Amino acid sequence: VQLVESGGGLVQPGESQRLSCAASGIIFSMYAMGWYRQAPGKQRELVALITSGGRTTGVDSVKGRFTISRDNAESTVYLQMNSLKPEETDVYYCYAAATRGAYWGKGAQVTVSS
């Protein structure tokens, strides 16, 4: 199983960025997919989740700014991040979960700085 994140990098405060996570080795449509983030010395926290049926949820701090979506045909989950804040500088991790198991990507660094 592989989850490969892409789209990270440096962005200025207030700008947008889209992360992608391409999955292989799983029946993608059967998995709930999520994005987590973690800053050095802090616990990993859930950012947004999308179920296999397409229902979404997210942490309050990103509601109205971040959107999670999935393309089952491409086995890819996306996180569109708008109005980014410096405190959202983190490593963002892709996550896949189903009754048969759970998997993590290696993470993508997002740096929000002027």
PDB file of C-alpha atoms in Angstrom:
ATOM      1  CA  VAL A   1       0.000   0.000   0.000  1.00  0.00           C
ATOM      2  CA  GLN A   2       1.263   3.465  -0.876  1.00  0.00           C
ATOM      3  CA  LEU A   3      -0.141   6.878  -0.136  1.00  0.00           C
ATOM      4  CA  VAL A   4       1.884   9.582  -1.866  1.00  0.00           C
ATOM      5  CA  GLU A   5       1.249  13.224  -1.050  1.00  0.00           C
ATOM      6  CA  SER A   6       2.112  16.054  -3.399  1.00  0.00           C
ATOM      7  CA  GLY A   7       1.486  19.779  -3.694  1.00  0.00           C
ATOM      8  CA  GLY A   8       3.244  21.013  -0.573  1.00  0.00           C
ATOM      9  CA  GLY A   9       5.666  23.898  -0.486  1.00  0.00           C
ATOM     10  CA  LEU A  10       5.979  27.544   0.426  1.00  0.00           C
ATOM     11  CA  VAL A  11       2.954  29.821   0.208  1.00  0.00           C
ATOM     12  CA  GLN A  12       2.311  33.342   1.460  1.00  0.00           C
ATOM     13  CA  PRO A  13      -0.296  34.070   4.152  1.00  0.00           C
ATOM     14  CA  GLY A  14      -3.765  34.394   2.679  1.00  0.00           C
ATOM     15  CA  GLU A  15      -2.928  32.376  -0.403  1.00  0.00           C
ATOM     16  CA  SER A  16      -4.211  28.971  -1.488  1.00  0.00           C
ATOM     17  CA  GLN A  17      -2.645  25.579  -2.003  1.00  0.00           C
ATOM     18  CA  ARG A  18      -3.971  22.181  -3.015  1.00  0.00           C
ATOM     19  CA  LEU A  19      -2.604  18.924  -1.694  1.00  0.00           C
ATOM     20  CA  SER A  20      -3.099  15.628  -3.497  1.00  0.00           C
ATOM     21  CA  CYS A  21      -2.711  12.087  -2.241  1.00  0.00           C
ATOM     22  CA  ALA A  22      -2.496   9.247  -4.736  1.00  0.00           C
ATOM     23  CA  ALA A  23      -3.290   5.820  -3.319  1.00  0.00           C
ATOM     24  CA  SER A  24      -2.253   2.432  -4.621  1.00  0.00           C
ATOM     25  CA  GLY A  25      -2.581  -1.091  -3.290  1.00  0.00           C
ATOM     26  CA  ILE A  26      -6.040  -0.544  -1.808  1.00  0.00           C
ATOM     27  CA  ILE A  27      -9.591  -0.592  -3.116  1.00  0.00           C
ATOM     28  CA  PHE A  28      -9.739   3.173  -2.835  1.00  0.00           C
ATOM     29  CA  SER A  29     -13.508   3.533  -3.030  1.00  0.00           C
ATOM     30  CA  MET A  30     -13.935   1.412   0.096  1.00  0.00           C
ATOM     31  CA  TYR A  31     -11.722   3.603   2.274  1.00  0.00           C
ATOM     32  CA  ALA A  32     -12.422   6.694   4.278  1.00  0.00           C
ATOM     33  CA  MET A  33      -9.684   9.208   3.489  1.00  0.00           C
ATOM     34  CA  GLY A  34      -8.369  11.981   5.628  1.00  0.00           C
ATOM     35  CA  TRP A  35      -5.787  14.686   6.029  1.00  0.00           C
ATOM     36  CA  TYR A  36      -3.927  15.218   9.280  1.00  0.00           C
ATOM     37  CA  ARG A  37      -1.251  17.740  10.177  1.00  0.00           C
ATOM     38  CA  GLN A  38       1.522  17.864  12.699  1.00  0.00           C
ATOM     39  CA  ALA A  39       3.875  20.566  13.864  1.00  0.00           C
ATOM     40  CA  PRO A  40       7.206  19.750  15.574  1.00  0.00           C
ATOM     41  CA  GLY A  41       6.627  18.738  19.174  1.00  0.00           C
ATOM     42  CA  LYS A  42       2.866  18.591  18.793  1.00  0.00           C
ATOM     43  CA  GLN A  43       0.343  15.819  18.356  1.00  0.00           C
ATOM     44  CA  ARG A  44      -0.932  14.959  14.928  1.00  0.00           C
ATOM     45  CA  GLU A  45      -4.413  16.404  14.457  1.00  0.00           C
ATOM     46  CA  LEU A  46      -7.223  15.641  12.068  1.00  0.00           C
ATOM     47  CA  VAL A  47      -7.836  18.370   9.503  1.00  0.00           C
ATOM     48  CA  ALA A  48     -10.564  16.867   7.330  1.00  0.00           C
ATOM     49  CA  LEU A  49     -12.114  13.511   6.542  1.00  0.00           C
ATOM     50  CA  ILE A  50     -14.192  12.157   3.674  1.00  0.00           C
ATOM     51  CA  THR A  51     -16.016   8.852   3.988  1.00  0.00           C
ATOM     52  CA  SER A  52     -16.258   6.210   1.289  1.00  0.00           C
ATOM     53  CA  GLY A  53     -19.727   7.588   0.618  1.00  0.00           C
ATOM     54  CA  GLY A  54     -18.461  11.134   0.182  1.00  0.00           C
ATOM     55  CA  ARG A  55     -19.556  12.683   3.454  1.00  0.00           C
ATOM     56  CA  THR A  56     -17.081  15.219   4.791  1.00  0.00           C
ATOM     57  CA  THR A  57     -16.130  16.644   8.119  1.00  0.00           C
ATOM     58  CA  GLY A  58     -13.385  18.933   9.312  1.00  0.00           C
ATOM     59  CA  VAL A  59     -11.899  20.619  12.318  1.00  0.00           C
ATOM     60  CA  ASP A  60     -13.660  23.893  13.182  1.00  0.00           C
ATOM     61  CA  SER A  61     -10.597  26.018  12.507  1.00  0.00           C
ATOM     62  CA  VAL A  62     -10.595  25.131   8.792  1.00  0.00           C
ATOM     63  CA  LYS A  63     -14.338  25.115   8.054  1.00  0.00           C
ATOM     64  CA  GLY A  64     -15.136  27.518   5.257  1.00  0.00           C
ATOM     65  CA  ARG A  65     -11.492  27.599   4.121  1.00  0.00           C
ATOM     66  CA  PHE A  66     -10.414  23.997   3.477  1.00  0.00           C
ATOM     67  CA  THR A  67     -12.249  21.498   1.285  1.00  0.00           C
ATOM     68  CA  ILE A  68     -11.578  17.785   1.090  1.00  0.00           C
ATOM     69  CA  SER A  69     -12.658  15.857  -2.011  1.00  0.00           C
ATOM     70  CA  ARG A  70     -11.975  12.535  -3.657  1.00  0.00           C
ATOM     71  CA  ASP A  71     -11.774  11.087  -7.149  1.00  0.00           C
ATOM     72  CA  ASN A  72     -12.379   7.361  -6.933  1.00  0.00           C
ATOM     73  CA  ALA A  73     -11.522   6.853 -10.605  1.00  0.00           C
ATOM     74  CA  GLU A  74      -8.064   8.319  -9.973  1.00  0.00           C
ATOM     75  CA  SER A  75      -7.681   6.866  -6.438  1.00  0.00           C
ATOM     76  CA  THR A  76      -6.817  10.345  -5.265  1.00  0.00           C
ATOM     77  CA  VAL A  77      -7.924  12.559  -2.400  1.00  0.00           C
ATOM     78  CA  TYR A  78      -7.449  16.309  -2.395  1.00  0.00           C
ATOM     79  CA  LEU A  79      -7.275  19.051   0.192  1.00  0.00           C
ATOM     80  CA  GLN A  80      -7.947  22.526  -1.148  1.00  0.00           C
ATOM     81  CA  MET A  81      -6.644  25.047   1.367  1.00  0.00           C
ATOM     82  CA  ASN A  82      -7.618  28.701   1.076  1.00  0.00           C
ATOM     83  CA  SER A  83      -6.702  31.724   3.179  1.00  0.00           C
ATOM     84  CA  LEU A  84      -3.763  29.929   4.730  1.00  0.00           C
ATOM     85  CA  LYS A  85      -2.335  31.207   7.999  1.00  0.00           C
ATOM     86  CA  PRO A  86       1.279  31.093   9.223  1.00  0.00           C
ATOM     87  CA  GLU A  87       0.253  28.911  12.162  1.00  0.00           C
ATOM     88  CA  GLU A  88      -0.866  26.284   9.662  1.00  0.00           C
ATOM     89  CA  THR A  89       2.729  25.588   8.747  1.00  0.00           C
ATOM     90  CA  ASP A  90       2.875  21.844   9.318  1.00  0.00           C
ATOM     91  CA  VAL A  91       3.578  18.507   7.747  1.00  0.00           C
ATOM     92  CA  TYR A  92       0.320  17.314   6.220  1.00  0.00           C
ATOM     93  CA  TYR A  93      -0.317  13.571   6.160  1.00  0.00           C
ATOM     94  CA  CYS A  94      -2.708  11.544   4.048  1.00  0.00           C
ATOM     95  CA  TYR A  95      -4.628   8.789   5.839  1.00  0.00           C
ATOM     96  CA  ALA A  96      -6.695   5.870   4.590  1.00  0.00           C
ATOM     97  CA  ALA A  97      -8.905   3.762   6.837  1.00  0.00           C
ATOM     98  CA  ALA A  98     -11.260   0.833   6.479  1.00  0.00           C
ATOM     99  CA  THR A  99     -12.196  -2.163   8.603  1.00  0.00           C
ATOM    100  CA  ARG A 100      -9.382  -4.100   6.958  1.00  0.00           C
ATOM    101  CA  GLY A 101      -6.681  -1.642   7.976  1.00  0.00           C
ATOM    102  CA  ALA A 102      -5.341   1.907   8.112  1.00  0.00           C
ATOM    103  CA  TYR A 103      -2.412   3.528   6.343  1.00  0.00           C
ATOM    104  CA  TRP A 104      -0.422   6.745   6.388  1.00  0.00           C
ATOM    105  CA  GLY A 105       1.477   8.661   3.779  1.00  0.00           C
ATOM    106  CA  LYS A 106       4.940  10.051   4.471  1.00  0.00           C
ATOM    107  CA  GLY A 107       3.721  13.623   4.618  1.00  0.00           C
ATOM    108  CA  ALA A 108       4.093  16.864   2.697  1.00  0.00           C
ATOM    109  CA  GLN A 109       5.533  20.036   4.195  1.00  0.00           C
ATOM    110  CA  VAL A 110       3.375  23.131   3.904  1.00  0.00           C
ATOM    111  CA  THR A 111       5.047  26.376   4.919  1.00  0.00           C
ATOM    112  CA  VAL A 112       2.979  29.543   5.189  1.00  0.00           C
ATOM    113  CA  SER A 113       5.303  32.513   5.380  1.00  0.00           C
ATOM    114  CA  SER A 114       5.947  35.884   3.820  1.00  0.00           C
TER     115      SER A 114
END
